Amino acid sequence: MHEIDSFIPEQKEHLEQFRIKYLGKKGIIQDLFADFKTVVPEIRKEMGVKLNDLKQKVQQKIDEHKSKFDESEDTNADTDLTLPAEFNELGSRHPLSIVRNEIISIFSRIGYIVNEGPEIEDDWHNFTALNFPPEHPARDMQDTFFIEKNKEQGDIALRTHTSSVQVRVMERSKPPIRAIFPGRVFRNEAISARAHCIFHQVEGLYIDKNVSFADLKQTLLYFAKEMFGESTQIRLRPSYFPFTEPSAEMDISCSICGGKGCNICKYTGWVEILGCGMVDPNVLTNCGIDATEYTGFAFGMGIERITMLRYGIKDLRLYFENDLRFLKQFEGAY
Ligand code: PHE
């Protein structure tokens, strides 16, 4: 079959050349018709018939050959239908996408919608509206990838957290707001097993009348149990973020050893998974929400960390290396 396949185009080409040579506009037969005008009247009729006859015969021959080629192209007589099909390699979802989808699914079940925002942010949305004082260390060159330094209009930078989307959503919507914001964030950090300059976060925000810290706790407990199993426990430790007051960090009972102690939880039985708190009234005001009427909570987590705990992945760099031996382990998962 392969031989015929490669043979036919060559023969077809010959046939086409033959057609051009005899039947083409400047072909031999056309020349004969031109000469025909000079033929003496006595034999003109007879010559005319013969010329037309010749032209028809040549056309017939060409058609015959053409149909032969078409036939042999159509009949895949030599195709062995019992041969296995060509292998079509399917990709699989990246573990970070699997976990991000799962986080979205868990929160959408309790009424959270998904919002996204730009990765290149201005100073207002990444810092100022979020109550970062001008001299706050997070604005420092060491943490932030600045794109443009501009004293008058504010710096432009790669967002350092998805809290910037919190600001954008509050600015353009009226409470109640119940949304999560998944996305990529960027920090100027040395790449190691535990840190990377690009990583992924999911931030959550709930704003309404009478939202309390108890609502935050219950929401996070629900999330931890859905994500890591019914027996998962949480604990909140006081912390500090400029945009929440009070602020806390949340640990879960270690999902690897079940709280008994292992090297993932550094033998404490607990691992930190997110930051959270009540939205600072200054932030609400900055975003045009009446802080005397509304309260809210926010939380933010790193998807890399949740994925590490979920799958027992010990080195963050694996996520970005695109090593098929790593990625193939997640085949079939969503
Ligand atoms: N934006 C914080 C961070 O990147 C996380 C956070 C979000 C904390 C919302 C509190 C509330 O570390």
mmCIF file of C-alpha atoms and ligand atoms in Angstrom:
data_model
loop_
_atom_site.group_PDB
_atom_site.id
_atom_site.type_symbol
_atom_site.label_atom_id
_atom_site.label_comp_id
_atom_site.label_asym_id
_atom_site.label_seq_id
_atom_site.Cartn_x
_atom_site.Cartn_y
_atom_site.Cartn_z
ATOM 1 C CA MET A 1 0.000 0.000 0.000
ATOM 2 C CA HIS A 2 2.796 2.393 0.860
ATOM 3 C CA GLU A 3 4.485 1.702 -2.456
ATOM 4 C CA ILE A 4 1.344 2.441 -4.423
ATOM 5 C CA ASP A 5 0.781 5.554 -2.358
ATOM 6 C CA SER A 6 4.107 7.032 -3.252
ATOM 7 C CA PHE A 7 3.896 5.826 -6.844
ATOM 8 C CA ILE A 8 0.552 7.355 -7.711
ATOM 9 C CA PRO A 9 1.430 11.037 -7.248
ATOM 10 C CA GLU A 10 4.404 10.539 -9.541
ATOM 11 C CA GLN A 11 2.275 8.915 -12.251
ATOM 12 C CA LYS A 12 -0.402 11.534 -11.828
ATOM 13 C CA GLU A 13 2.210 14.168 -12.417
ATOM 14 C CA HIS A 14 3.300 12.416 -15.638
ATOM 15 C CA LEU A 15 -0.272 12.261 -16.826
ATOM 16 C CA GLU A 16 -0.748 15.965 -16.172
ATOM 17 C CA GLN A 17 2.401 16.752 -18.123
ATOM 18 C CA PHE A 18 1.104 14.602 -20.964
ATOM 19 C CA ARG A 19 -2.215 16.474 -20.921
ATOM 20 C CA ILE A 20 -0.491 19.852 -21.052
ATOM 21 C CA LYS A 21 1.780 18.699 -23.878
ATOM 22 C CA TYR A 22 -1.106 17.560 -26.107
ATOM 23 C CA LEU A 23 -4.265 19.297 -24.941
ATOM 24 C CA GLY A 24 -2.877 22.438 -23.284
ATOM 25 C CA LYS A 25 -3.517 25.922 -24.689
ATOM 26 C CA LYS A 26 -0.096 25.900 -26.317
ATOM 27 C CA GLY A 27 -0.173 22.121 -26.837
ATOM 28 C CA ILE A 28 0.458 20.083 -29.988
ATOM 29 C CA ILE A 29 -3.208 19.560 -30.856
ATOM 30 C CA GLN A 30 -3.962 23.226 -30.436
ATOM 31 C CA ASP A 31 -1.094 23.930 -32.882
ATOM 32 C CA LEU A 32 -2.617 21.506 -35.368
ATOM 33 C CA PHE A 33 -5.942 23.332 -35.106
ATOM 34 C CA ALA A 34 -4.091 26.589 -35.819
ATOM 35 C CA ASP A 35 -2.452 25.047 -38.907
ATOM 36 C CA PHE A 36 -5.851 23.710 -39.928
ATOM 37 C CA LYS A 37 -6.827 27.218 -41.071
ATOM 38 C CA THR A 38 -4.257 27.040 -43.835
ATOM 39 C CA VAL A 39 -5.459 23.665 -45.193
ATOM 40 C CA VAL A 40 -6.796 23.657 -48.779
ATOM 41 C CA PRO A 41 -10.620 23.426 -48.984
ATOM 42 C CA GLU A 42 -10.665 19.990 -50.702
ATOM 43 C CA ILE A 43 -9.377 18.115 -47.683
ATOM 44 C CA ARG A 44 -10.540 20.518 -45.014
ATOM 45 C CA LYS A 45 -13.610 18.520 -44.017
ATOM 46 C CA GLU A 46 -11.765 15.224 -43.760
ATOM 47 C CA MET A 47 -8.923 16.852 -41.786
ATOM 48 C CA GLY A 48 -11.395 18.466 -39.410
ATOM 49 C CA VAL A 49 -13.028 15.153 -38.566
ATOM 50 C CA LYS A 50 -9.655 13.513 -38.000
ATOM 51 C CA LEU A 51 -8.397 16.290 -35.774
ATOM 52 C CA ASN A 52 -11.500 16.216 -33.603
ATOM 53 C CA ASP A 53 -11.218 12.462 -33.429
ATOM 54 C CA LEU A 54 -7.623 12.718 -32.256
ATOM 55 C CA LYS A 55 -8.501 15.260 -29.616
ATOM 56 C CA GLN A 56 -11.286 13.051 -28.270
ATOM 57 C CA LYS A 57 -9.080 9.988 -28.162
ATOM 58 C CA VAL A 58 -6.390 11.755 -26.208
ATOM 59 C CA GLN A 59 -8.966 13.057 -23.737
ATOM 60 C CA GLN A 60 -10.416 9.569 -23.405
ATOM 61 C CA LYS A 61 -7.010 8.057 -22.640
ATOM 62 C CA ILE A 62 -6.341 10.669 -19.995
ATOM 63 C CA ASP A 63 -9.735 10.054 -18.362
ATOM 64 C CA GLU A 64 -9.131 6.321 -18.321
ATOM 65 C CA HIS A 65 -5.837 6.668 -16.490
ATOM 66 C CA LYS A 66 -7.270 9.170 -14.076
ATOM 67 C CA SER A 67 -10.080 6.864 -13.029
ATOM 68 C CA LYS A 68 -7.566 4.061 -12.496
ATOM 69 C CA PHE A 69 -5.623 6.187 -10.067
ATOM 70 C CA ASP A 70 -8.755 7.186 -8.217
ATOM 71 C CA GLU A 71 -9.776 3.560 -7.868
ATOM 72 C CA SER A 72 -6.492 2.445 -6.373
ATOM 73 C CA GLU A 73 -6.574 5.372 -3.988
ATOM 74 C CA ASP A 74 -10.052 4.491 -2.793
ATOM 75 C CA THR A 75 -9.592 0.814 -2.179
ATOM 76 C CA ASN A 76 -7.477 0.457 0.901
ATOM 77 C CA ALA A 77 -7.147 -3.172 -0.025
ATOM 78 C CA ASP A 78 -3.836 -3.506 1.755
ATOM 79 C CA THR A 79 -4.912 -1.904 5.026
ATOM 80 C CA ASP A 80 -4.716 -4.385 7.859
ATOM 81 C CA LEU A 81 -7.737 -3.593 9.985
ATOM 82 C CA THR A 82 -6.523 -5.845 12.777
ATOM 83 C CA LEU A 83 -3.518 -3.606 13.496
ATOM 84 C CA PRO A 84 -3.766 -1.636 16.752
ATOM 85 C CA ALA A 85 -4.734 2.022 16.339
ATOM 86 C CA GLU A 86 -2.066 4.656 16.565
ATOM 87 C CA PHE A 87 -1.461 5.597 20.210
ATOM 88 C CA ASN A 88 -2.906 8.946 21.075
ATOM 89 C CA GLU A 89 -1.303 10.232 24.257
ATOM 90 C CA LEU A 90 -3.710 12.136 26.470
ATOM 91 C CA GLY A 91 -2.475 14.713 28.917
ATOM 92 C CA SER A 92 -3.645 14.881 32.509
ATOM 93 C CA ARG A 93 -4.621 17.725 34.748
ATOM 94 C CA HIS A 94 -1.884 19.355 36.784
ATOM 95 C CA PRO A 95 -2.160 18.595 40.520
ATOM 96 C CA LEU A 96 -2.472 22.325 41.249
ATOM 97 C CA SER A 97 -5.434 22.564 38.870
ATOM 98 C CA ILE A 98 -7.037 19.506 40.436
ATOM 99 C CA VAL A 99 -6.792 21.024 43.915
ATOM 100 C CA ARG A 100 -7.841 24.493 42.747
ATOM 101 C CA ASN A 101 -10.959 22.985 41.143
ATOM 102 C CA GLU A 102 -11.688 21.119 44.330
ATOM 103 C CA ILE A 103 -11.374 24.276 46.455
ATOM 104 C CA ILE A 104 -13.724 26.082 44.053
ATOM 105 C CA SER A 105 -16.179 23.210 44.240
ATOM 106 C CA ILE A 106 -16.125 23.142 48.075
ATOM 107 C CA PHE A 107 -16.862 26.852 48.357
ATOM 108 C CA SER A 108 -19.381 26.958 45.528
ATOM 109 C CA ARG A 109 -21.452 24.444 47.508
ATOM 110 C CA ILE A 110 -21.947 27.092 50.188
ATOM 111 C CA GLY A 111 -22.744 29.892 47.785
ATOM 112 C CA TYR A 112 -19.367 31.396 46.890
ATOM 113 C CA ILE A 113 -18.879 32.631 43.344
ATOM 114 C CA VAL A 114 -15.512 32.841 41.564
ATOM 115 C CA ASN A 115 -13.926 36.163 40.562
ATOM 116 C CA GLU A 116 -10.600 36.814 38.911
ATOM 117 C CA GLY A 117 -8.447 39.909 38.574
ATOM 118 C CA PRO A 118 -5.323 41.095 36.753
ATOM 119 C CA GLU A 119 -1.870 39.716 37.557
ATOM 120 C CA ILE A 120 -0.297 43.106 36.895
ATOM 121 C CA GLU A 121 -1.614 45.410 39.588
ATOM 122 C CA ASP A 122 -1.344 48.992 40.697
ATOM 123 C CA ASP A 123 -0.224 50.041 44.144
ATOM 124 C CA TRP A 124 -3.756 50.933 45.203
ATOM 125 C CA HIS A 125 -5.253 47.464 44.698
ATOM 126 C CA ASN A 126 -2.264 45.455 45.890
ATOM 127 C CA PHE A 127 -1.283 47.617 48.885
ATOM 128 C CA THR A 128 -2.828 50.987 49.654
ATOM 129 C CA ALA A 129 -6.523 50.039 49.674
ATOM 130 C CA LEU A 130 -5.578 47.031 51.791
ATOM 131 C CA ASN A 131 -4.321 49.301 54.546
ATOM 132 C CA PHE A 132 -0.602 48.780 53.973
ATOM 133 C CA PRO A 133 1.219 51.766 55.479
ATOM 134 C CA PRO A 134 3.657 53.430 53.051
ATOM 135 C CA GLU A 135 6.698 52.034 54.834
ATOM 136 C CA HIS A 136 5.360 48.459 55.115
ATOM 137 C CA PRO A 137 8.080 45.856 54.428
ATOM 138 C CA ALA A 138 5.874 43.957 51.952
ATOM 139 C CA ARG A 139 6.265 46.856 49.529
ATOM 140 C CA ASP A 140 9.999 46.395 49.651
ATOM 141 C CA MET A 141 11.896 45.581 46.475
ATOM 142 C CA GLN A 142 12.878 42.257 48.001
ATOM 143 C CA ASP A 143 9.338 40.947 47.978
ATOM 144 C CA THR A 144 7.670 42.678 45.080
ATOM 145 C CA PHE A 145 8.438 42.484 41.382
ATOM 146 C CA PHE A 146 7.934 46.076 40.331
ATOM 147 C CA ILE A 147 7.156 46.777 36.710
ATOM 148 C CA GLU A 148 7.076 50.541 36.923
ATOM 149 C CA LYS A 149 8.008 52.897 39.734
ATOM 150 C CA ASN A 150 5.815 55.977 39.656
ATOM 151 C CA LYS A 151 5.679 58.399 42.551
ATOM 152 C CA GLU A 152 2.652 60.369 41.326
ATOM 153 C CA GLN A 153 0.351 57.694 39.963
ATOM 154 C CA GLY A 154 1.567 54.805 42.122
ATOM 155 C CA ASP A 155 3.800 51.843 41.272
ATOM 156 C CA ILE A 156 2.800 49.045 38.938
ATOM 157 C CA ALA A 157 3.806 45.546 40.074
ATOM 158 C CA LEU A 158 3.058 41.855 39.712
ATOM 159 C CA ARG A 159 0.469 41.191 42.387
ATOM 160 C CA THR A 160 1.944 39.705 45.537
ATOM 161 C CA HIS A 161 -1.355 38.204 46.684
ATOM 162 C CA THR A 162 -4.906 37.682 45.409
ATOM 163 C CA SER A 163 -6.200 40.119 48.047
ATOM 164 C CA SER A 164 -6.024 42.687 45.236
ATOM 165 C CA VAL A 165 -9.075 41.009 43.705
ATOM 166 C CA GLN A 166 -10.871 41.449 47.032
ATOM 167 C CA VAL A 167 -10.485 45.218 46.586
ATOM 168 C CA ARG A 168 -11.660 45.157 42.960
ATOM 169 C CA VAL A 169 -14.761 43.133 43.828
ATOM 170 C CA MET A 170 -15.670 45.333 46.812
ATOM 171 C CA GLU A 171 -15.232 48.469 44.711
ATOM 172 C CA ARG A 172 -17.660 47.317 42.065
ATOM 173 C CA SER A 173 -20.302 45.385 44.038
ATOM 174 C CA LYS A 174 -22.728 45.908 46.866
ATOM 175 C CA PRO A 175 -22.917 43.502 49.831
ATOM 176 C CA PRO A 176 -23.785 40.739 50.356
ATOM 177 C CA ILE A 177 -20.555 39.585 48.713
ATOM 178 C CA ARG A 178 -19.568 35.953 48.881
ATOM 179 C CA ALA A 179 -16.724 35.131 46.517
ATOM 180 C CA ILE A 180 -13.408 33.338 46.107
ATOM 181 C CA PHE A 181 -10.513 34.520 44.002
ATOM 182 C CA PRO A 182 -8.094 31.923 42.660
ATOM 183 C CA GLY A 183 -4.989 33.053 40.803
ATOM 184 C CA ARG A 184 -1.259 33.289 40.319
ATOM 185 C CA VAL A 185 0.832 35.533 42.552
ATOM 186 C CA PHE A 186 4.458 36.633 42.397
ATOM 187 C CA ARG A 187 7.089 37.302 45.032
ATOM 188 C CA ASN A 188 10.743 38.007 44.676
ATOM 189 C CA GLU A 189 11.948 34.978 46.609
ATOM 190 C CA ALA A 190 14.755 32.487 46.090
ATOM 191 C CA ILE A 191 13.438 29.207 44.685
ATOM 192 C CA SER A 192 13.719 26.275 47.092
ATOM 193 C CA ALA A 193 11.777 23.172 48.143
ATOM 194 C CA ARG A 194 9.480 25.405 50.209
ATOM 195 C CA ALA A 195 9.318 28.684 48.282
ATOM 196 C CA HIS A 196 8.919 29.842 44.697
ATOM 197 C CA CYS A 197 8.698 33.208 43.005
ATOM 198 C CA ILE A 198 5.441 32.202 41.298
ATOM 199 C CA PHE A 199 2.710 30.420 43.206
ATOM 200 C CA HIS A 200 -1.061 30.151 43.420
ATOM 201 C CA GLN A 201 -3.519 31.403 45.987
ATOM 202 C CA VAL A 202 -7.224 31.258 46.623
ATOM 203 C CA GLU A 203 -8.617 34.146 48.594
ATOM 204 C CA GLY A 204 -12.140 34.177 50.019
ATOM 205 C CA LEU A 205 -14.336 37.079 51.041
ATOM 206 C CA TYR A 206 -17.707 37.279 52.741
ATOM 207 C CA ILE A 207 -19.334 40.638 53.468
ATOM 208 C CA ASP A 208 -22.819 41.173 54.819
ATOM 209 C CA LYS A 209 -24.631 42.541 57.845
ATOM 210 C CA ASN A 210 -23.626 40.839 61.100
ATOM 211 C CA VAL A 211 -20.864 38.595 59.733
ATOM 212 C CA SER A 212 -18.873 37.452 62.753
ATOM 213 C CA PHE A 213 -15.634 35.681 63.603
ATOM 214 C CA ALA A 214 -17.731 32.618 64.475
ATOM 215 C CA ASP A 215 -18.952 32.524 60.841
ATOM 216 C CA LEU A 216 -15.326 32.592 59.699
ATOM 217 C CA LYS A 217 -14.373 29.739 62.005
ATOM 218 C CA GLN A 218 -17.285 27.580 60.929
ATOM 219 C CA THR A 219 -16.659 28.245 57.240
ATOM 220 C CA LEU A 220 -13.006 27.281 57.588
ATOM 221 C CA LEU A 221 -13.836 24.163 59.600
ATOM 222 C CA TYR A 222 -16.256 23.121 56.858
ATOM 223 C CA PHE A 223 -13.533 23.696 54.262
ATOM 224 C CA ALA A 224 -10.877 21.747 56.192
ATOM 225 C CA LYS A 225 -13.183 18.742 56.670
ATOM 226 C CA GLU A 226 -14.261 18.725 53.012
ATOM 227 C CA MET A 227 -10.681 19.033 51.806
ATOM 228 C CA PHE A 228 -8.813 16.772 54.216
ATOM 229 C CA GLY A 229 -11.482 14.480 55.662
ATOM 230 C CA GLU A 230 -14.169 14.486 58.327
ATOM 231 C CA SER A 231 -11.763 13.852 61.221
ATOM 232 C CA THR A 232 -9.694 16.976 60.457
ATOM 233 C CA GLN A 233 -9.404 19.493 63.290
ATOM 234 C CA ILE A 234 -8.510 23.160 63.029
ATOM 235 C CA ARG A 235 -6.868 25.657 65.343
ATOM 236 C CA LEU A 236 -6.530 29.411 64.963
ATOM 237 C CA ARG A 237 -3.483 31.320 66.152
ATOM 238 C CA PRO A 238 -3.448 35.133 66.485
ATOM 239 C CA SER A 239 -1.531 36.773 63.667
ATOM 240 C CA TYR A 240 -1.216 40.056 61.803
ATOM 241 C CA PHE A 241 -2.257 41.250 58.352
ATOM 242 C CA PRO A 242 -2.745 44.967 57.602
ATOM 243 C CA PHE A 243 -6.134 44.335 55.974
ATOM 244 C CA THR A 244 -7.765 42.189 58.679
ATOM 245 C CA GLU A 245 -8.460 42.897 62.342
ATOM 246 C CA PRO A 246 -8.360 40.637 64.255
ATOM 247 C CA SER A 247 -6.160 38.362 62.139
ATOM 248 C CA ALA A 248 -5.321 34.700 62.530
ATOM 249 C CA GLU A 249 -3.433 31.846 60.961
ATOM 250 C CA MET A 250 -5.142 28.517 60.710
ATOM 251 C CA ASP A 251 -3.526 25.134 61.269
ATOM 252 C CA ILE A 252 -5.108 21.784 60.512
ATOM 253 C CA SER A 253 -4.323 18.535 62.282
ATOM 254 C CA CYS A 254 -1.613 16.974 60.106
ATOM 255 C CA SER A 255 -3.267 15.126 57.251
ATOM 256 C CA ILE A 256 -0.173 12.972 56.710
ATOM 257 C CA CYS A 257 0.235 11.460 60.206
ATOM 258 C CA GLY A 258 -3.233 12.260 61.562
ATOM 259 C CA GLY A 259 -1.723 14.423 64.309
ATOM 260 C CA LYS A 260 0.674 11.840 65.722
ATOM 261 C CA GLY A 261 3.768 13.700 64.530
ATOM 262 C CA CYS A 262 5.852 13.337 61.364
ATOM 263 C CA ASN A 263 8.444 15.321 59.409
ATOM 264 C CA ILE A 264 5.762 17.192 57.417
ATOM 265 C CA CYS A 265 4.278 18.690 60.599
ATOM 266 C CA LYS A 266 7.729 18.797 62.225
ATOM 267 C CA TYR A 267 6.395 16.477 64.934
ATOM 268 C CA THR A 268 3.892 19.050 66.202
ATOM 269 C CA GLY A 269 0.791 17.345 64.768
ATOM 270 C CA TRP A 270 -0.322 20.642 63.179
ATOM 271 C CA VAL A 271 0.342 22.314 59.825
ATOM 272 C CA GLU A 272 -0.431 25.871 58.872
ATOM 273 C CA ILE A 273 -2.590 26.246 55.765
ATOM 274 C CA LEU A 274 -4.008 29.767 55.621
ATOM 275 C CA GLY A 275 -4.267 33.321 56.880
ATOM 276 C CA CYS A 276 -7.578 34.923 57.743
ATOM 277 C CA GLY A 277 -9.392 37.577 59.745
ATOM 278 C CA MET A 278 -12.196 40.116 59.879
ATOM 279 C CA VAL A 279 -11.894 42.680 57.094
ATOM 280 C CA ASP A 280 -10.453 45.865 58.610
ATOM 281 C CA PRO A 281 -13.069 48.668 58.603
ATOM 282 C CA ASN A 282 -10.486 50.902 56.880
ATOM 283 C CA VAL A 283 -10.446 48.492 53.935
ATOM 284 C CA LEU A 284 -14.235 48.504 53.680
ATOM 285 C CA THR A 285 -14.222 52.312 53.698
ATOM 286 C CA ASN A 286 -11.423 52.440 51.094
ATOM 287 C CA CYS A 287 -13.553 50.290 48.826
ATOM 288 C CA GLY A 288 -16.748 52.293 49.238
ATOM 289 C CA ILE A 289 -18.553 49.977 51.648
ATOM 290 C CA ASP A 290 -20.224 51.434 54.734
ATOM 291 C CA ALA A 291 -18.212 49.993 57.642
ATOM 292 C CA THR A 292 -20.877 50.950 60.179
ATOM 293 C CA GLU A 293 -23.426 48.783 58.403
ATOM 294 C CA TYR A 294 -21.362 45.864 57.135
ATOM 295 C CA THR A 295 -18.729 43.478 58.466
ATOM 296 C CA GLY A 296 -16.921 40.677 56.715
ATOM 297 C CA PHE A 297 -14.188 38.105 56.814
ATOM 298 C CA ALA A 298 -11.430 37.180 54.412
ATOM 299 C CA PHE A 299 -9.046 34.270 54.151
ATOM 300 C CA GLY A 300 -6.236 33.346 51.806
ATOM 301 C CA MET A 301 -4.393 30.107 51.172
ATOM 302 C CA GLY A 302 -1.585 28.825 48.980
ATOM 303 C CA ILE A 303 -2.710 26.114 46.578
ATOM 304 C CA GLU A 304 0.813 24.627 46.451
ATOM 305 C CA ARG A 305 0.728 24.001 50.189
ATOM 306 C CA ILE A 306 -2.735 22.423 50.185
ATOM 307 C CA THR A 307 -1.661 20.214 47.272
ATOM 308 C CA MET A 308 1.499 19.183 49.141
ATOM 309 C CA LEU A 309 -0.560 18.064 52.107
ATOM 310 C CA ARG A 310 -3.174 16.448 49.931
ATOM 311 C CA TYR A 311 -0.739 14.323 47.915
ATOM 312 C CA GLY A 312 2.305 14.178 50.205
ATOM 313 C CA ILE A 313 4.467 16.183 47.772
ATOM 314 C CA LYS A 314 7.628 17.296 49.536
ATOM 315 C CA ASP A 315 9.276 19.630 47.035
ATOM 316 C CA LEU A 316 7.482 22.633 45.593
ATOM 317 C CA ARG A 317 9.750 22.786 42.560
ATOM 318 C CA LEU A 318 8.159 19.600 41.195
ATOM 319 C CA TYR A 319 5.057 21.600 40.286
ATOM 320 C CA PHE A 320 6.958 23.699 37.783
ATOM 321 C CA GLU A 321 9.348 21.223 36.216
ATOM 322 C CA ASN A 322 6.810 19.511 33.930
ATOM 323 C CA ASP A 323 8.436 16.143 34.515
ATOM 324 C CA LEU A 324 6.096 13.556 33.001
ATOM 325 C CA ARG A 325 7.027 11.000 35.663
ATOM 326 C CA PHE A 326 5.544 13.387 38.222
ATOM 327 C CA LEU A 327 2.569 14.613 36.190
ATOM 328 C CA LYS A 328 1.492 11.127 35.100
ATOM 329 C CA GLN A 329 0.758 10.220 38.722
ATOM 330 C CA PHE A 330 -2.340 12.421 38.571
ATOM 331 C CA GLU A 331 -3.868 10.805 35.486
ATOM 332 C CA GLY A 332 -7.588 10.280 35.778
ATOM 333 C CA ALA A 333 -8.056 12.853 38.559
ATOM 334 C CA TYR A 334 -9.964 16.062 37.977
HETATM 335 N N1 PHE B 1 -3.054 37.907 51.502
HETATM 336 C C1 PHE B 1 -2.499 37.114 52.586
HETATM 337 C C2 PHE B 1 -1.189 36.505 52.096
HETATM 338 O O1 PHE B 1 -0.901 36.551 50.927
HETATM 339 C C3 PHE B 1 -3.445 36.027 52.996
HETATM 340 C C4 PHE B 1 -4.690 36.545 53.643
HETATM 341 C C5 PHE B 1 -5.813 36.755 52.882
HETATM 342 C C6 PHE B 1 -4.745 36.789 55.004
HETATM 343 C C7 PHE B 1 -6.973 37.228 53.455
HETATM 344 C C8 PHE B 1 -5.892 37.246 55.586
HETATM 345 C C9 PHE B 1 -7.016 37.460 54.841
HETATM 346 O O2 PHE B 1 -0.424 35.977 52.871
#
